[in-house]
Short mmCIF file of C-alpha atoms in Angstrom, two decimals:
data_model
loop_
_atom_site.label_atom_id
_atom_site.label_comp_id
_atom_site.label_asym_id
_atom_site.label_seq_id
_atom_site.Cartn_x
_atom_site.Cartn_y
_atom_site.Cartn_z
CA MET N 13 -21.51 14.28 -7.09
CA LYS N 14 -21.72 18.06 -6.95
CA GLN N 15 -19.18 19.71 -9.19
CA SER N 16 -18.45 22.43 -6.63
CA LEU N 17 -17.50 19.91 -3.92
CA ILE N 18 -14.87 18.27 -6.10
CA GLN N 19 -13.40 21.63 -7.03
CA LYS N 20 -13.48 22.70 -3.38
CA TYR N 21 -11.88 19.62 -1.84
CA ASN N 22 -9.53 18.38 -4.57
CA ILE N 23 -6.35 19.50 -2.85
CA ALA N 24 -2.97 17.92 -2.18
CA GLY N 25 -3.15 15.49 0.73
CA PRO N 26 -1.66 12.27 2.17
CA ARG N 27 -2.89 8.74 1.42
CA TYR N 28 -2.37 7.82 5.09
CA THR N 29 -0.61 4.50 4.81
CA SER N 30 0.99 5.82 8.00
CA TYR N 31 0.46 8.49 10.61
CA PRO N 32 2.40 10.66 10.97
CA THR N 33 3.00 10.70 7.23
CA VAL N 34 6.62 10.36 6.09
CA PRO N 35 7.25 14.08 5.38
CA TYR N 36 6.28 14.82 9.00
CA TRP N 37 8.53 12.31 10.68
CA ASN N 38 10.84 13.85 13.24
CA LYS N 39 13.50 15.80 11.33
CA ALA N 40 16.12 14.64 13.82
CA GLY N 41 15.35 11.12 12.70
CA ILE N 42 15.56 8.13 15.01
CA GLN N 43 18.52 6.63 16.81
CA LYS N 44 19.07 3.00 15.82
CA GLN N 45 19.04 1.94 19.47
CA ASP N 46 15.63 3.60 19.96
CA TRP N 47 14.31 1.77 16.90
CA ILE N 48 15.72 -1.54 18.13
CA GLN N 49 14.14 -1.08 21.57
CA SER N 50 10.73 -0.30 20.06
CA PHE N 51 11.08 -3.31 17.73
CA GLN N 52 11.92 -5.63 20.63
CA LYS N 53 9.10 -4.26 22.79
CA SER N 54 6.53 -4.72 20.03
CA PHE N 55 7.77 -8.22 19.24
CA LYS N 56 7.45 -9.34 22.86
CA GLU N 57 3.95 -7.89 23.10
CA SER N 58 2.56 -9.39 19.89
CA ASN N 59 4.52 -12.33 18.45
CA GLN N 60 2.74 -15.08 20.37
CA SER N 61 -0.70 -13.46 20.32
CA GLU N 62 -1.01 -12.36 16.69
CA GLY N 63 2.29 -12.96 14.88
CA ILE N 64 4.21 -10.42 12.81
CA SER N 65 4.18 -9.09 9.24
CA VAL N 66 7.14 -9.02 6.87
CA TYR N 67 7.43 -6.81 3.80
CA ILE N 68 10.27 -7.59 1.39
CA HIS N 69 11.13 -4.97 -1.22
CA LEU N 70 12.43 -6.43 -4.48
CA PRO N 71 13.28 -3.24 -6.38
CA PHE N 72 14.51 -4.36 -9.79
CA CYS N 73 12.58 -3.63 -13.01
CA GLU N 74 13.73 -4.19 -16.58
CA SER N 75 12.08 -0.97 -17.77
CA LEU N 76 10.60 2.21 -16.27
CA CYS N 77 6.81 2.60 -16.07
CA THR N 78 6.29 6.33 -15.99
CA PHE N 79 3.16 6.26 -13.79
CA CYS N 80 5.12 4.64 -10.95
CA ALA N 81 6.34 6.58 -7.90
CA CYS N 82 7.85 3.57 -6.11
CA HIS N 83 11.54 3.23 -5.27
CA LYS N 84 13.00 1.00 -7.95
CA HIS N 85 16.24 0.13 -9.73
CA ILE N 86 16.08 -0.23 -13.51
CA THR N 87 18.36 -2.91 -14.96
CA LYS N 88 18.32 -5.85 -17.35
CA ARG N 89 21.27 -7.48 -15.54
CA HIS N 90 19.81 -10.47 -13.71
CA GLU N 91 23.14 -11.30 -12.10
CA VAL N 92 22.17 -8.69 -9.45
CA GLU N 93 19.58 -11.11 -8.02
CA GLU N 94 21.77 -13.38 -5.95
CA GLU N 95 23.77 -10.67 -4.17
CA TYR N 96 20.60 -8.75 -3.33
CA ILE N 97 18.85 -11.80 -1.87
CA GLU N 98 21.92 -12.73 0.14
CA THR N 99 21.85 -9.19 1.57
CA LEU N 100 18.13 -9.50 2.40
CA LEU N 101 18.83 -12.66 4.37
CA LYS N 102 21.73 -10.99 6.18
CA GLU N 103 19.40 -8.13 7.19
CA TRP N 104 16.81 -10.68 8.38
CA LYS N 105 19.50 -12.34 10.52
CA LEU N 106 20.47 -8.96 12.01
CA TYR N 107 16.89 -8.62 13.25
CA MET N 108 16.68 -12.24 14.39
CA ALA N 109 19.81 -11.77 16.52
CA LEU N 110 17.85 -9.23 18.59
CA LEU N 111 15.16 -11.76 19.55
CA ASP N 112 14.99 -14.56 22.08
CA GLU N 113 12.38 -16.65 20.25
CA LYS N 114 11.38 -17.49 16.69
CA PRO N 115 9.10 -14.99 14.96
CA ILE N 116 5.70 -16.27 13.86
CA VAL N 117 5.03 -14.76 10.44
CA LYS N 118 1.34 -14.13 9.79
CA GLU N 119 1.59 -11.84 6.78
CA LEU N 120 4.35 -11.70 4.20
CA HIS N 121 4.34 -9.58 1.06
CA LEU N 122 6.82 -9.35 -1.80
CA GLY N 123 6.59 -5.88 -3.34
CA GLY N 124 8.52 -3.93 -5.93
CA GLY N 125 9.87 -3.00 -8.22
CA THR N 126 9.08 -6.30 -9.87
CA PRO N 127 9.26 -9.38 -7.63
CA THR N 128 8.89 -11.61 -10.68
CA PHE N 129 12.13 -10.11 -12.02
CA PHE N 130 13.72 -12.81 -9.82
CA SER N 131 14.09 -16.43 -10.94
CA LYS N 132 12.09 -19.17 -9.26
CA GLU N 133 15.34 -20.57 -7.83
CA ASN N 134 16.22 -17.27 -6.16
CA LEU N 135 12.68 -16.79 -4.85
CA GLN N 136 12.87 -20.30 -3.37
CA PHE N 137 16.28 -19.50 -1.85
CA LEU N 138 14.85 -16.32 -0.28
CA MET N 139 11.88 -18.10 1.29
CA ASN N 140 14.02 -20.99 2.54
CA GLY N 141 16.30 -18.47 4.22
CA ILE N 142 13.44 -16.58 5.87
CA PHE N 143 11.77 -19.69 7.27
CA SER N 144 14.96 -21.44 8.35
CA ILE N 145 14.75 -19.14 11.39
CA ALA N 146 11.02 -18.32 11.51
CA GLU N 147 7.66 -20.10 11.73
CA LYS N 148 4.53 -19.71 9.64
CA HIS N 149 1.39 -18.67 11.50
CA PRO N 150 -1.39 -21.30 11.17
CA GLU N 151 -3.57 -18.64 9.50
CA HIS N 152 -0.81 -17.01 7.47
CA GLU N 153 -1.57 -14.98 4.35
CA PHE N 154 1.37 -14.53 1.96
CA SER N 155 1.11 -12.42 -1.19
CA PHE N 156 3.23 -10.99 -3.96
CA GLU N 157 3.06 -8.57 -6.88
CA GLY N 158 3.48 -10.13 -10.31
CA HIS N 159 4.16 -8.50 -13.66
CA PRO N 160 1.93 -10.36 -16.17
CA ASN N 161 4.55 -10.02 -18.91
CA ASN N 162 7.27 -11.90 -17.05
CA THR N 163 5.51 -14.07 -14.44
CA THR N 164 6.03 -17.74 -15.25
CA LYS N 165 3.99 -20.75 -14.19
CA GLU N 166 7.11 -22.07 -12.47
CA GLN N 167 7.43 -18.90 -10.34
CA LEU N 168 3.76 -19.13 -9.38
CA GLN N 169 4.14 -22.80 -8.42
CA THR N 170 7.33 -22.15 -6.44
CA LEU N 171 5.77 -19.39 -4.34
CA PHE N 172 2.56 -21.38 -3.86
CA ASP N 173 4.64 -24.26 -2.52
CA CYS N 174 6.23 -21.76 -0.10
CA GLY N 175 2.80 -20.85 1.31
CA PHE N 176 1.68 -17.98 -0.95
CA THR N 177 -2.06 -17.95 -1.68
CA ARG N 178 -2.54 -14.38 -2.95
CA VAL N 179 -1.13 -12.70 -6.03
CA SER N 180 -1.69 -9.22 -7.43
CA PHE N 181 -1.11 -8.46 -11.11
CA GLY N 182 -0.51 -4.93 -12.34
CA VAL N 183 -2.81 -4.21 -15.28
CA GLN N 184 -3.42 -0.43 -15.15
CA ASP N 185 -5.40 -0.04 -18.44
CA TYR N 186 -5.86 -2.12 -21.60
CA ASN N 187 -5.91 0.81 -24.05
CA GLU N 188 -2.81 0.87 -26.25
CA LYS N 189 -2.51 4.67 -26.34
CA VAL N 190 -2.62 4.86 -22.55
CA GLN N 191 -0.14 1.98 -22.22
CA LYS N 192 2.28 3.65 -24.61
CA ALA N 193 2.08 6.94 -22.71
CA ILE N 194 2.96 5.27 -19.38
CA HIS N 195 5.54 2.96 -20.98
CA ARG N 196 3.71 -0.18 -19.84
CA ILE N 197 2.63 -2.35 -22.77
CA GLN N 198 0.32 -4.91 -21.16
CA PRO N 199 -1.49 -7.34 -23.49
CA PHE N 200 -4.73 -8.83 -22.18
CA GLU N 201 -3.54 -12.28 -23.23
CA ALA N 202 -0.63 -12.07 -20.76
CA VAL N 203 -2.97 -11.16 -17.88
CA GLU N 204 -5.37 -13.92 -18.92
CA GLN N 205 -2.58 -16.50 -18.94
CA VAL N 206 -1.13 -15.71 -15.49
CA THR N 207 -4.62 -15.46 -13.95
CA LYS N 208 -5.50 -18.88 -15.38
CA TRP N 209 -2.23 -20.40 -14.13
CA SER N 210 -2.77 -18.96 -10.64
CA ARG N 211 -6.19 -20.55 -10.35
CA GLU N 212 -5.00 -23.89 -11.73
CA ILE N 213 -2.20 -23.97 -9.14
CA GLY N 214 -4.57 -23.15 -6.27
CA TYR N 215 -4.21 -19.46 -5.40
CA THR N 216 -7.30 -18.48 -3.42
CA SER N 217 -7.15 -14.76 -4.19
CA VAL N 218 -6.12 -13.18 -7.49
CA SER N 219 -6.11 -9.39 -7.62
CA HIS N 220 -5.85 -7.01 -10.57
CA ASP N 221 -4.53 -3.47 -10.13
CA LEU N 222 -6.21 -0.85 -12.31
CA ILE N 223 -5.58 2.90 -12.36
CA PHE N 224 -7.89 5.79 -13.20
CA GLY N 225 -6.72 9.27 -14.15
CA LEU N 226 -3.96 8.09 -16.50
CA PRO N 227 -2.92 10.20 -19.51
CA PHE N 228 -5.35 10.06 -22.46
CA GLN N 229 -7.72 7.86 -20.44
CA THR N 230 -11.43 8.23 -21.27
CA LYS N 231 -14.69 6.73 -20.04
CA GLU N 232 -14.60 4.40 -23.05
CA ASN N 233 -11.15 3.16 -21.91
CA VAL N 234 -12.44 2.44 -18.40
CA ILE N 235 -15.47 0.57 -19.77
CA HIS N 236 -13.24 -1.46 -22.10
CA THR N 237 -10.74 -2.30 -19.33
CA ILE N 238 -13.46 -3.36 -16.88
CA ASN N 239 -15.24 -5.43 -19.53
CA LYS N 240 -11.97 -7.28 -20.18
CA THR N 241 -11.44 -7.65 -16.42
CA LYS N 242 -14.96 -9.12 -16.17
CA GLU N 243 -13.85 -12.02 -18.39
CA LEU N 244 -11.24 -13.04 -15.79
CA GLN N 245 -13.21 -12.26 -12.60
CA PRO N 246 -10.35 -11.50 -10.20
CA ASP N 247 -11.22 -11.91 -6.51
CA ARG N 248 -10.06 -8.37 -5.74
CA ILE N 249 -9.63 -5.21 -7.75
CA SER N 250 -7.55 -2.23 -6.73
CA PHE N 251 -8.77 0.84 -8.61
CA TYR N 252 -6.12 3.39 -7.73
CA SER N 253 -6.12 7.07 -8.46
CA TYR N 254 -3.08 7.97 -10.53
CA ALA N 255 -0.80 9.92 -8.18
CA HIS N 256 0.77 12.66 -10.27
CA VAL N 257 4.00 13.45 -8.40
CA PRO N 258 6.49 14.64 -11.05
CA TRP N 259 8.73 16.12 -8.34
CA VAL N 260 9.61 12.63 -7.06
CA LYS N 261 13.03 11.49 -8.26
CA GLY N 262 12.84 8.74 -10.87
CA VAL N 263 9.29 9.49 -12.02
CA GLY N 264 9.29 10.32 -15.71
CA GLN N 265 6.66 11.67 -18.11
CA ARG N 266 8.15 10.41 -21.31
CA GLY N 267 4.94 9.90 -23.23
CA PHE N 268 2.67 12.63 -21.89
CA ASN N 269 2.45 16.03 -20.25
CA GLU N 270 0.12 17.76 -17.78
CA ASN N 271 -2.48 18.60 -20.41
CA ASP N 272 -2.96 14.92 -21.27
CA LEU N 273 -4.28 14.05 -17.77
CA PRO N 274 -8.00 13.96 -16.90
CA LYS N 275 -8.59 16.35 -14.01
CA ASP N 276 -11.12 17.21 -11.28
CA GLU N 277 -14.66 16.22 -12.31
CA ASN N 278 -13.46 14.36 -15.40
CA LYS N 279 -11.05 12.26 -13.36
CA ARG N 280 -13.59 11.58 -10.61
CA ALA N 281 -16.17 10.56 -13.21
CA LEU N 282 -13.83 7.74 -14.26
CA TYR N 283 -13.86 6.38 -10.69
CA GLU N 284 -17.63 6.70 -10.29
CA LEU N 285 -18.10 4.88 -13.59
CA GLY N 286 -15.75 2.11 -12.49
CA LYS N 287 -17.45 1.81 -9.11
CA GLU N 288 -20.85 1.47 -10.79
CA LEU N 289 -19.57 -1.21 -13.17
CA PHE N 290 -17.86 -3.15 -10.36
CA ALA N 291 -21.13 -3.17 -8.39
CA THR N 292 -22.97 -4.75 -11.34
CA LEU N 293 -20.31 -7.48 -11.38
CA GLY N 294 -20.79 -8.31 -7.69
CA TYR N 295 -17.79 -6.44 -6.24
CA GLN N 296 -18.14 -4.69 -2.89
CA GLU N 297 -16.33 -1.40 -2.22
CA ILE N 298 -13.67 -1.85 0.46
CA GLY N 299 -12.07 1.14 2.14
CA MET N 300 -10.51 3.51 -0.38
CA ASP N 301 -9.85 2.39 -3.98
CA HIS N 302 -10.45 -1.35 -3.32
CA PHE N 303 -13.18 -3.78 -4.37
CA ALA N 304 -13.64 -7.46 -3.55
CA LEU N 305 -16.04 -10.32 -4.16
CA LYS N 306 -17.95 -11.52 -1.11
CA THR N 307 -15.93 -14.74 -1.14
CA ASP N 308 -12.64 -12.89 -0.64
CA SER N 309 -10.94 -12.51 2.76
CA LEU N 310 -10.75 -8.72 2.41
CA TYR N 311 -14.55 -8.45 2.20
CA LYS N 312 -14.94 -10.80 5.15
CA ALA N 313 -12.47 -8.68 7.13
CA THR N 314 -14.54 -5.59 6.35
CA VAL N 315 -17.69 -7.26 7.65
CA ASN N 316 -15.87 -8.52 10.75
CA LYS N 317 -14.13 -5.15 11.25
CA THR N 318 -10.68 -6.73 11.27
CA ILE N 319 -9.49 -4.91 8.15
CA HIS N 320 -6.25 -2.98 8.65
CA ARG N 321 -4.17 -0.48 6.67
CA ASN N 322 -0.40 -0.12 6.67
CA PHE N 323 2.47 0.47 4.23
CA MET N 324 1.35 -2.62 2.29
CA GLY N 325 -2.13 -1.09 1.82
CA TYR N 326 -5.30 -2.77 3.12
CA THR N 327 -4.83 -6.14 4.81
CA ALA N 328 -7.35 -8.65 6.11
CA SER N 329 -5.90 -8.71 9.61
CA LYS N 330 -3.72 -6.57 11.86
CA THR N 331 -0.28 -7.25 13.26
CA GLN N 332 1.35 -4.78 15.62
CA LEU N 333 4.83 -5.32 14.16
CA MET N 334 5.88 -5.18 10.53
CA ILE N 335 9.50 -5.69 9.53
CA GLY N 336 10.51 -4.16 6.20
CA LEU N 337 13.48 -5.77 4.47
CA GLY N 338 15.33 -4.40 1.47
CA MET N 339 16.22 -1.10 -0.12
CA SER N 340 13.83 1.71 0.98
CA ALA N 341 11.58 -0.71 2.92
CA ILE N 342 9.69 0.75 5.91
CA SER N 343 9.26 -1.05 9.23
CA ASP N 344 6.52 -0.33 11.77
CA SER N 345 6.58 -1.33 15.45
CA TRP N 346 3.42 0.71 16.23
CA TYR N 347 5.63 2.77 18.56
CA ALA N 348 8.01 3.84 15.79
CA PHE N 349 8.67 3.83 12.04
CA ALA N 350 12.03 3.21 10.39
CA GLN N 351 12.97 3.37 6.70
CA ASN N 352 15.94 1.75 5.01
CA VAL N 353 18.35 3.63 2.76
CA LYS N 354 17.09 4.20 -0.78
CA THR N 355 19.82 2.84 -3.05
CA VAL N 356 20.82 -0.77 -3.62
CA LYS N 357 24.52 0.06 -3.29
CA GLU N 358 24.24 1.79 0.10
CA TYR N 359 21.80 -0.83 1.38
CA GLN N 360 24.19 -3.65 0.58
CA GLN N 361 27.19 -1.79 2.02
CA LEU N 362 25.51 -1.17 5.37
CA VAL N 363 24.09 -4.67 5.77
CA ASN N 364 27.39 -6.29 4.80
CA ALA N 365 29.01 -4.12 7.48
CA GLY N 366 26.63 -5.64 10.03
CA GLU N 367 24.36 -2.60 10.38
CA ILE N 368 20.57 -2.42 10.29
CA PRO N 369 20.35 -0.09 7.27
CA ILE N 370 17.84 2.55 8.41
CA PHE N 371 18.43 6.20 7.56
CA ARG N 372 15.35 7.89 8.99
CA GLY N 373 12.38 7.19 11.21
CA HIS N 374 9.97 8.52 13.77
CA LEU N 375 9.23 7.73 17.42
CA LEU N 376 5.47 8.15 17.87
CA THR N 377 4.28 10.23 20.79
CA GLU N 378 1.21 9.18 22.77
CA GLU N 379 -0.77 11.78 20.81
CA ASP N 380 0.55 10.36 17.52
CA ARG N 381 -0.70 6.89 18.46
CA VAL N 382 -4.15 8.18 19.41
CA ILE N 383 -4.53 10.18 16.19
CA ARG N 384 -3.19 7.24 14.20
CA LYS N 385 -5.93 4.99 15.55
CA HIS N 386 -8.63 7.49 14.60
CA ILE N 387 -7.25 7.87 11.08
CA LEU N 388 -7.11 4.07 10.72
CA ASN N 389 -10.76 3.86 11.82
CA ILE N 390 -11.75 6.45 9.22
CA MET N 391 -9.75 4.79 6.42
CA CYS N 392 -10.96 1.26 7.27
CA HIS N 393 -14.43 1.66 8.79
CA PHE N 394 -15.54 5.20 7.74
CA SER N 395 -16.24 6.19 11.32
CA THR N 396 -14.42 6.81 14.57
CA SER N 397 -15.32 7.62 18.16
CA TRP N 398 -13.52 8.85 21.25
CA GLU N 399 -15.76 7.45 23.97
CA LYS N 400 -12.99 5.27 25.35
CA GLU N 401 -10.40 7.01 27.50
CA THR N 402 -7.58 5.58 25.37
CA MET N 403 -9.02 7.26 22.28
CA GLN N 404 -9.29 10.77 23.68
CA ILE N 405 -7.97 13.52 21.42
CA LYS N 406 -6.42 16.70 22.73
CA ASN N 407 -8.23 19.82 21.57
CA ILE N 408 -11.01 17.75 19.99
CA LYS N 409 -13.12 20.89 19.56
CA LYS N 410 -10.50 22.27 17.19
CA HIS N 411 -10.71 19.19 14.97
CA LEU N 412 -14.49 19.16 15.02
CA ALA N 413 -14.52 22.83 14.03
CA LEU N 414 -12.44 21.92 10.97
CA LEU N 415 -15.01 19.25 10.11
CA LYS N 416 -17.96 21.62 10.54
CA GLU N 417 -17.80 22.92 7.00
CA MET N 418 -17.61 19.33 5.70
CA GLU N 419 -20.65 18.53 7.82
CA ASN N 420 -22.49 21.47 6.21
CA ASP N 421 -21.52 20.00 2.82
CA GLY N 422 -22.91 16.59 3.82
CA LEU N 423 -19.52 14.88 3.91
CA VAL N 424 -19.51 13.91 7.60
CA LYS N 425 -22.05 13.36 10.31
CA ILE N 426 -20.92 14.51 13.76
CA GLU N 427 -22.59 12.89 16.72
CA LYS N 428 -21.67 12.93 20.40
CA ASN N 429 -18.11 11.56 20.59
CA LYS N 430 -18.38 10.16 17.06
CA VAL N 431 -17.77 11.01 13.40
CA ILE N 432 -19.45 9.03 10.61
CA ILE N 433 -18.65 9.28 6.89
CA PRO N 434 -21.68 8.54 4.69
CA GLU N 435 -21.19 6.45 1.57
CA LYS N 436 -21.53 9.41 -0.79
CA ALA N 437 -18.62 11.12 0.99
CA ARG N 438 -16.08 8.31 0.53
CA PRO N 439 -14.26 10.19 -2.25
CA PHE N 440 -13.36 12.78 0.40
CA VAL N 441 -12.00 10.39 3.06
CA ARG N 442 -8.45 11.73 2.73
CA ASN N 443 -9.72 15.27 3.32
CA ILE N 444 -11.58 14.11 6.43
CA CYS N 445 -8.44 12.47 7.80
CA MET N 446 -6.54 15.71 7.23
CA ALA N 447 -8.79 17.44 9.79
CA PHE N 448 -7.28 15.12 12.45
CA ASP N 449 -3.67 15.42 11.21
CA VAL N 450 -2.01 17.52 13.91
CA HIS N 451 1.38 17.61 12.15
CA LEU N 452 -0.12 18.81 8.88
CA LEU N 453 -2.27 21.43 10.61
CA GLU N 454 0.63 22.81 12.62
CA ASN N 455 3.11 22.91 9.74
CA LYS N 456 1.41 23.29 6.38
CA PRO N 457 3.83 22.52 3.52
CA LYS N 458 5.22 25.39 1.50
CA THR N 459 5.66 23.16 -1.56
CA GLN N 460 3.51 20.30 -2.82
CA LEU N 461 4.39 17.06 -1.00
CA PHE N 462 1.36 14.92 -1.82
CA SER N 463 -0.83 13.93 -4.75
CA MET N 464 -4.32 15.37 -5.14
CA THR N 465 -6.96 13.88 -2.87
CA ILE N 466 -9.68 13.23 -5.46
#
């Protein structure tokens, strides 16, 4: 990788789990009735044909990991569990009251926070409540995020019995100095134990989340972490770039400062090293920051071109509608986005008052939906075309002009009505998407909103 290209293109940019990105949602927000209408329209169009997705945000953590930019609530008081789950089920019922048939749930994901903060009894209670008024799709794929230090065999068995077949464990890095800096002490033995339990129980996909670019992290750390990961052979590996966003509320830097972070070429070298090691172990690169064995559904979805990307990350299939439940959760009807309020207290107050607890959102224009499809194609398939009438882009020449310099640098190949991203240019995929981002181009931020792209 040329040093000059990394220096040239390593700028702040979105990760494109949505388009438009959250900072560019309509400042006037979204009226609840408009959100409800878009939700109902999407449900009618897609429930019977493909099912829906459900994301449930379980925000509680017993301690703060300082690399994390997620919305969370730090507490050791486990008595908060029951009230929060009761509120989740009330919110679910508020949505169900808007429908005239049972939803068919194809994808369900428990995210955090720390989902395994909750007892097996409360997780069982949550799932019983969801599926007392919903059906499971015959090809459903349910997943959750587990903290290796507090995930029990009983929790794994309970969720497996509820239909979960995928679990993702947060590892980050096995080096003690790095772990101390990010306030996440993660013994290998804990990861080994929960991975072993998952396989014994029958989970068909076990994923490990690793991060590159962490404070004090070196090539030797990455080699050590991947060698330890090799011993457990997870079906998937997420190898995320550390998103340094110190301006986000609740993100601390207790054990490190800016000078302790690998940057630019040094940071990218950690990824390239990891990618090379994963390849020797039989993992295939999937989209951005993901790797999977050929036996895993995410690899098969890549081959079949059914892979999708949304607020849950990469998924093996697409649903038009995703309902987000819980504090700060984001819902997506394809026609609109809506995000719930960001504190547990306000979330519970609104739901208990009988209100769907959204506080902001965005109604997508026709142009938004067209651009969104192109960005999804680039993020999932590393190419996009506008040959079909429904994929036409206004002012396409303007976007292609922005890509011209990238083409000169060998990062894209522009053909008639088509853009292709070669394999060597995958580190720059976020930059390429930015050339299509009308909102970003028309209103460049005056302060840094996003993490660095490389």
